[in-house]
Short mmCIF file of C-alpha atoms in Angstrom, two decimals:
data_model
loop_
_atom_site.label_atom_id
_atom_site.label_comp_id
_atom_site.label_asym_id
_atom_site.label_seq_id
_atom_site.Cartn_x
_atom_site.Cartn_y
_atom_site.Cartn_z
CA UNK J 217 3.24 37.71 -37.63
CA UNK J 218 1.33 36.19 -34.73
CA UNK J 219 2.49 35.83 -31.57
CA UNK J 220 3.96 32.40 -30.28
CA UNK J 221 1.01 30.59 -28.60
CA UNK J 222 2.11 29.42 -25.26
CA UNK J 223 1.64 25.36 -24.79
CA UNK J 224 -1.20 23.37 -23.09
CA UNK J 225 -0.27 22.92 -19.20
CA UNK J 226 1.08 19.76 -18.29
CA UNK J 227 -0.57 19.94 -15.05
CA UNK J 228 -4.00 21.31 -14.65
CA UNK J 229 -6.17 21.29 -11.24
CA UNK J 230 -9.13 23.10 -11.20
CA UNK J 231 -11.50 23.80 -8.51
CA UNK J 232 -10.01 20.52 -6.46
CA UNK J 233 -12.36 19.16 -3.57
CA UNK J 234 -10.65 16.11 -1.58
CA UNK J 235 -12.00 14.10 1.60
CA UNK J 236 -10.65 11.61 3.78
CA UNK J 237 -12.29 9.40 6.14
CA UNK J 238 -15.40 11.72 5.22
CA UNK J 239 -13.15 14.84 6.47
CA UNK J 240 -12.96 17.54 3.61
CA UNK J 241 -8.95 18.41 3.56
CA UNK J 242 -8.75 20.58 -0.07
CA UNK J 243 -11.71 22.55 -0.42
CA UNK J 244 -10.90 23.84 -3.79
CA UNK J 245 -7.16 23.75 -4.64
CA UNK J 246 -6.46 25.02 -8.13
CA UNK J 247 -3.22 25.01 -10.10
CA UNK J 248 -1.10 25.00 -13.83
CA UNK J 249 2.12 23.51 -14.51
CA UNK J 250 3.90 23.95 -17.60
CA UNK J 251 6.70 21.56 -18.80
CA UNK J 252 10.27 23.28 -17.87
CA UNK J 253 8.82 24.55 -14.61
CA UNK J 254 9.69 24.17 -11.22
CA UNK J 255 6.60 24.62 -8.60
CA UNK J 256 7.07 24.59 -4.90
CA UNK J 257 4.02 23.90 -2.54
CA UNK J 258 4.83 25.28 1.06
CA UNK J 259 2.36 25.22 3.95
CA UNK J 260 2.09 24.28 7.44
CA UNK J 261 1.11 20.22 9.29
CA UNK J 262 -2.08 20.06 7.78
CA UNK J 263 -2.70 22.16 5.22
CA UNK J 264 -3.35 19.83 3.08
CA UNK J 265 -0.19 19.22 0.83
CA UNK J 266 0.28 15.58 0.52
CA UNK J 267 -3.27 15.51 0.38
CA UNK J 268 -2.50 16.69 -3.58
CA UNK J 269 0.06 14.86 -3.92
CA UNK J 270 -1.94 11.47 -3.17
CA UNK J 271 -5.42 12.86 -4.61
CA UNK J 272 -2.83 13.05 -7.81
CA UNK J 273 -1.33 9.53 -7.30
CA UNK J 274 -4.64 7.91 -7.09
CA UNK J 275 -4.54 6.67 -3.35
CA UNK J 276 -7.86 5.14 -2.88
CA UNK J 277 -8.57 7.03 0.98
CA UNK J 278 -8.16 10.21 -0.94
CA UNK J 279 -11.53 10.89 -2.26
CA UNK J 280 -12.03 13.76 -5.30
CA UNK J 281 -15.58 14.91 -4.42
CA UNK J 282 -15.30 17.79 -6.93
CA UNK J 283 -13.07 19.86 -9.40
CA UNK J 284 -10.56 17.80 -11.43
CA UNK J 285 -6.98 17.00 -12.01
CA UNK J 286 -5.44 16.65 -15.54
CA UNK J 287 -2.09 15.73 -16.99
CA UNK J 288 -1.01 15.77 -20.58
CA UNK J 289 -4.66 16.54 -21.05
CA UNK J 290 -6.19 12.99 -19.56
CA UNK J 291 -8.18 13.27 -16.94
CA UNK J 292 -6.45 11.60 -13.89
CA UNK J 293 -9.63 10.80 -11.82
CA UNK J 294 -10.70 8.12 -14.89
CA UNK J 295 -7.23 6.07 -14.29
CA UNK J 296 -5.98 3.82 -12.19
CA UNK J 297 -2.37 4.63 -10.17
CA UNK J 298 -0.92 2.51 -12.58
CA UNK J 299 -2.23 4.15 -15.76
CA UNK J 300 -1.44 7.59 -13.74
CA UNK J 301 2.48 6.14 -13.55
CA UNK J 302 2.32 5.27 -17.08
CA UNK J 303 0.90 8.20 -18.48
CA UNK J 304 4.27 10.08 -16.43
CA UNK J 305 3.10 10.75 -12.85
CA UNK J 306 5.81 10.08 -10.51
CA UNK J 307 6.09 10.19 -6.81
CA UNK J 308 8.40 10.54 -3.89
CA UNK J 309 7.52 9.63 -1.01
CA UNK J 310 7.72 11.18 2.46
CA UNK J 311 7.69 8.15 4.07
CA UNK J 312 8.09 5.21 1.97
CA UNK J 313 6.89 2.02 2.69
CA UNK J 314 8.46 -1.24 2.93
CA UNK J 315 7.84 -4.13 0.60
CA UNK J 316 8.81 -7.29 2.52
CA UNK J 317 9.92 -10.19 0.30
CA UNK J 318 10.25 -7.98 -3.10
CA UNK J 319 14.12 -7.23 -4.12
CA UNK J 320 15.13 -3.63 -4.38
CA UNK J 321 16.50 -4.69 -8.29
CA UNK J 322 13.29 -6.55 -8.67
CA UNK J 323 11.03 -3.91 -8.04
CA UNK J 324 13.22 -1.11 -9.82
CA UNK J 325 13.23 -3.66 -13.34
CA UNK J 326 9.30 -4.67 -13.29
CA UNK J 327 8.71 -0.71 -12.84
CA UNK J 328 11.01 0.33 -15.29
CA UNK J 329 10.06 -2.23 -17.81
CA UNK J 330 6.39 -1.77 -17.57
CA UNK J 331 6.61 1.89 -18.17
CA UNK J 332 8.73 0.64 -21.28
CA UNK J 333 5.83 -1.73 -22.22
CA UNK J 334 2.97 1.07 -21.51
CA UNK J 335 5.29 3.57 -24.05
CA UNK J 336 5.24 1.18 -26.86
CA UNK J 337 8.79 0.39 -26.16
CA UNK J 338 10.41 -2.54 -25.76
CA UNK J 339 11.75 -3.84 -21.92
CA UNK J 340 15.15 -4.04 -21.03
CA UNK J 341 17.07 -6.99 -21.57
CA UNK J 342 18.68 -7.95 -17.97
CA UNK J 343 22.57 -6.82 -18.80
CA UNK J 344 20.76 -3.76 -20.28
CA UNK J 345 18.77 -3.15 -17.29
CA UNK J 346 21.97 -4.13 -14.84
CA UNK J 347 23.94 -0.95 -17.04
CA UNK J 348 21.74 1.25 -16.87
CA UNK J 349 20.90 0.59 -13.23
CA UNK J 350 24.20 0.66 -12.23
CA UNK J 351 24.62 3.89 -13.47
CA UNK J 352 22.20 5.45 -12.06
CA UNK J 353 22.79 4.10 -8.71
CA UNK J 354 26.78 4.60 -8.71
CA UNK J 355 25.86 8.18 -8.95
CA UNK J 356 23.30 8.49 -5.92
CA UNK J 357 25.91 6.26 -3.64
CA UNK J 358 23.23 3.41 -3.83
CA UNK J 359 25.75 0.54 -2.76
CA UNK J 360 25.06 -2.95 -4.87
CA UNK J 361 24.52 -4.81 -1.34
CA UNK J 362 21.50 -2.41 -1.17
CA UNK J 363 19.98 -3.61 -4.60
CA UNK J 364 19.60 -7.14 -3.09
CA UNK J 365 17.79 -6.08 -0.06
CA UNK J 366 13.91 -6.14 -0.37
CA UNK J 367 12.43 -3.18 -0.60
CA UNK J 368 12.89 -0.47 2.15
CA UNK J 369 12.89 -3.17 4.66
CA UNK J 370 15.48 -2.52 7.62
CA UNK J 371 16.84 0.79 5.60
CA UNK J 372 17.63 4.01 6.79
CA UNK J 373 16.04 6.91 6.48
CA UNK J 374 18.71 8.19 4.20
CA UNK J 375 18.32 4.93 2.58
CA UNK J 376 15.00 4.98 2.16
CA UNK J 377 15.00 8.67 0.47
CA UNK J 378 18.05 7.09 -2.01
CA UNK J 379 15.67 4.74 -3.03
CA UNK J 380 12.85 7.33 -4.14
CA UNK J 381 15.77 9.33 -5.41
CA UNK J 382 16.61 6.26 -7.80
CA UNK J 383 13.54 5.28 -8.70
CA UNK J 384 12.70 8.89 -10.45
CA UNK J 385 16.32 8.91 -11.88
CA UNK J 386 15.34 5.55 -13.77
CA UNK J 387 11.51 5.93 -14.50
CA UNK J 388 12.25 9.97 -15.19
CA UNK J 389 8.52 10.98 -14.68
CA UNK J 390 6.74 13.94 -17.10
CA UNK J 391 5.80 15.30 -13.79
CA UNK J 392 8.00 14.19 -10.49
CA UNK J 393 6.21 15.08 -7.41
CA UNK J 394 8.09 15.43 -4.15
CA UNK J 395 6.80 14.58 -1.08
CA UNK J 396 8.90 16.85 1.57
CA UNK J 397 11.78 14.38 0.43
CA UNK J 398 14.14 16.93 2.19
CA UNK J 399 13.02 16.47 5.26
CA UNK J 400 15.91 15.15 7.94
CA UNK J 401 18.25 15.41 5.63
CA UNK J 402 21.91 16.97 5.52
CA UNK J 403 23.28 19.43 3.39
CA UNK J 404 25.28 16.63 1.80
CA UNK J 405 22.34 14.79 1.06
CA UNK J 406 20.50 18.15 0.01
CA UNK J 407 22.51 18.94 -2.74
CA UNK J 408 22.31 14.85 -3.74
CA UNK J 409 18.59 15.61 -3.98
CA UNK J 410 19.08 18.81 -6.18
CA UNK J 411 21.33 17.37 -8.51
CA UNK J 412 19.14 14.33 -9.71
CA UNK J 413 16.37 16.76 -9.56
CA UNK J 414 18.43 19.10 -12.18
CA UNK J 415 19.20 15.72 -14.03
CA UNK J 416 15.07 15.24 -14.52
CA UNK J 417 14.03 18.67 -15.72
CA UNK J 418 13.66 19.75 -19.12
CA UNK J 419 11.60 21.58 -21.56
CA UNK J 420 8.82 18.95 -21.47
CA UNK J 421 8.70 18.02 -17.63
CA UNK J 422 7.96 19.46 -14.74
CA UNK J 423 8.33 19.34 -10.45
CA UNK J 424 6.16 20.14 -7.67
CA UNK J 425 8.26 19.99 -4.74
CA UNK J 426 6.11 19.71 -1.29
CA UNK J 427 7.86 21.67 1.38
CA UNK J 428 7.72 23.14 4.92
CA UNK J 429 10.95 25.21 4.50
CA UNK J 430 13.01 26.97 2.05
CA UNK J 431 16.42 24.69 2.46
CA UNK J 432 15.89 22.58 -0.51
CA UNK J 433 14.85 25.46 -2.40
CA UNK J 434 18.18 27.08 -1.63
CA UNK J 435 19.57 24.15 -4.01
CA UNK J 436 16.77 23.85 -6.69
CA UNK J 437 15.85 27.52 -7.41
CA UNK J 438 11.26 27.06 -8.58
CA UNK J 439 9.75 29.21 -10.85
CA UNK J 440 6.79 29.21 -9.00
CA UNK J 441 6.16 29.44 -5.21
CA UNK J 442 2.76 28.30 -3.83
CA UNK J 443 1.81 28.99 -0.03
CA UNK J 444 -1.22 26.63 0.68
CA UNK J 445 -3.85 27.01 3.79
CA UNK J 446 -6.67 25.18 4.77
CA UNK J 447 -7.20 23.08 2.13
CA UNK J 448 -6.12 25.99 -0.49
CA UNK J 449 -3.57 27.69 -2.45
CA UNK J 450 -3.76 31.18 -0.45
CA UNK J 451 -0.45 33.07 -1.94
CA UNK J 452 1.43 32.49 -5.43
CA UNK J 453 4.70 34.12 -6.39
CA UNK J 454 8.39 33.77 -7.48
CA UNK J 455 11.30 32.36 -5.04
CA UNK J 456 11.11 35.54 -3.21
CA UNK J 457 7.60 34.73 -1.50
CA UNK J 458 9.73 31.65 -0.26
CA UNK J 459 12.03 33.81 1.17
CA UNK J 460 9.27 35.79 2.70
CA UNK J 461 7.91 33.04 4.24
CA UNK J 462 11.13 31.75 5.49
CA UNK J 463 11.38 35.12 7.39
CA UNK J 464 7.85 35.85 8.97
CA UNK J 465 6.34 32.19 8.83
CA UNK J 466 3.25 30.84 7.93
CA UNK J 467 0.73 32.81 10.57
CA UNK J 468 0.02 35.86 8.28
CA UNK J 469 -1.00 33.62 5.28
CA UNK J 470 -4.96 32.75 5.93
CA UNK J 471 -8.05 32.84 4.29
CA UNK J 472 -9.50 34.97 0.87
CA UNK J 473 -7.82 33.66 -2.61
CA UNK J 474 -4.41 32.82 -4.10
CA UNK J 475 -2.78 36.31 -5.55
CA UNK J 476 -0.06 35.85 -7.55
CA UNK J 477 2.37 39.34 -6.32
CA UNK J 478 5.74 40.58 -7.34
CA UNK J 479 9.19 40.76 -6.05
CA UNK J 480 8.25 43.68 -4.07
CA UNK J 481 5.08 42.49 -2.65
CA UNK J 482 6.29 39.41 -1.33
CA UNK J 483 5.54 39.74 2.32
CA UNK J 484 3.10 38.19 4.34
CA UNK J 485 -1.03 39.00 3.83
CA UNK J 486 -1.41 42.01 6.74
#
């Protein structure tokens, strides 16, 4: 009998060159995702790692001057954001903007439906969409008073990262990628991140979480761990490289390629 042939990435970036502003910040960032995995991207300010995350979002001042970016097999460079949303791309923001004179429910039911529409599914009818949204929001702590609001304007911080937070629970990306969502938040509001994040993966999606520190990952254990420097992926291991990290810092990891190491070589490069 043959053995099991493993599945097509979801994910693939190969050989990824981006520039902004005609500054060169990845200079050649490659990496696989499989659905059911959990990847962490950790790096110091500037090395680059919302950089991928926009590159793979489609922001137009993120320009792809070589290598590629794939998901579910379509190139991503060929689409629009909106075709990149449709085809499952989904993004957290670190700092997410505000959308003055567009409702909070508004937004959340033209997204949600045109994902629908872009499946071949049908959109919600509005006491559909009002159940479902409800649900999903009773369970973050979203209050109702919040749904009315337009979007992100005058909300907290915490606010703010409830709103990305409810906007993956309803749109449930193939691939959810987290812009350092955790940072200033509590533990409370940690483990409120980690459990919608357990409520999105499965066999057939995926997470990059973009990090500085290991806290979140305390909550939402990866199966990958990816230390990125100047503009490339530098280190690759399990959780414990995480760990490693979290104990010597970021100083030791510089220069040559990414070297995927063991439980007992996870320590900084010498």
């Amino acid at each position: 009998m043959s053995a099991r042939r493993k599945p097509a990435p979801l994910l693939v970036v190969d050989g990824l060159h981006v520039e902004i502003g005609g500054k060169q910040i990845l200079k050649g960032l490659s990496l696989k995702i499989h659905g059911g995995e959990i990847h962490a991207l950790m790096g110091p300010n500037g090395s680059g790692k919302s950089s991928l995350a926009y590159a793979l979002a489609g922001h137009p001042d993120y320009v792809v001057t070589a290598g590629r970016m794939r998901l579910g097999g379509k190139d991503l460079a060929a689409l629009a954001p909106e075709e990149r949303a449709a085809l499952g791309l989904g993004l957290a923001f670190q700092y997410p903007v505000e959308i003055p004179g567009v409702s909070m429910m508004n937004f959340l039911k033209t997204a949600l439906n045109a994902q629908r529409t872009s499946r071949g599914a049908k959109p919600l009818a509005a006491g559909d969409f009002l159940r479902t949204l409800r649900s999903r929001s009773q369970a973050l702590g979203v209050e109702d008073g919040l749904l009315k609001r337009q979007l992100n304007v005058g909300f907290s911080g915490g606010e703010k990262k409830r709103n990305e937070l409810l906007q993956l629970a309803l749109l449930a990306p193939r691939l959810a990628v987290l812009d350092e969502i955790d940072s200033g938040l509590d533990v409370d509001a940690l483990q409120m991140v980690a459990s919608v994040m357990r409520s999105l993966q499965g066999p057939q999606e995926a997470q990059l979480i973009i990090t500085h520190y290991q806290r979140l990952l305390h909550h939402v254990r990866p199966t990958h761990v990816h230390i990125l420097a100047d503009g490339r992926i530098m280190r690759s291991g399990g959780p414990e490289l995480a760990e490693a990290v979290e104990a010597s810092g970021y100083a030791a990891y510089g220069g040559g390629r990414a070297k995927s190491i063991s439980a007992a070589q996870a320590r900084p490069v010498p």
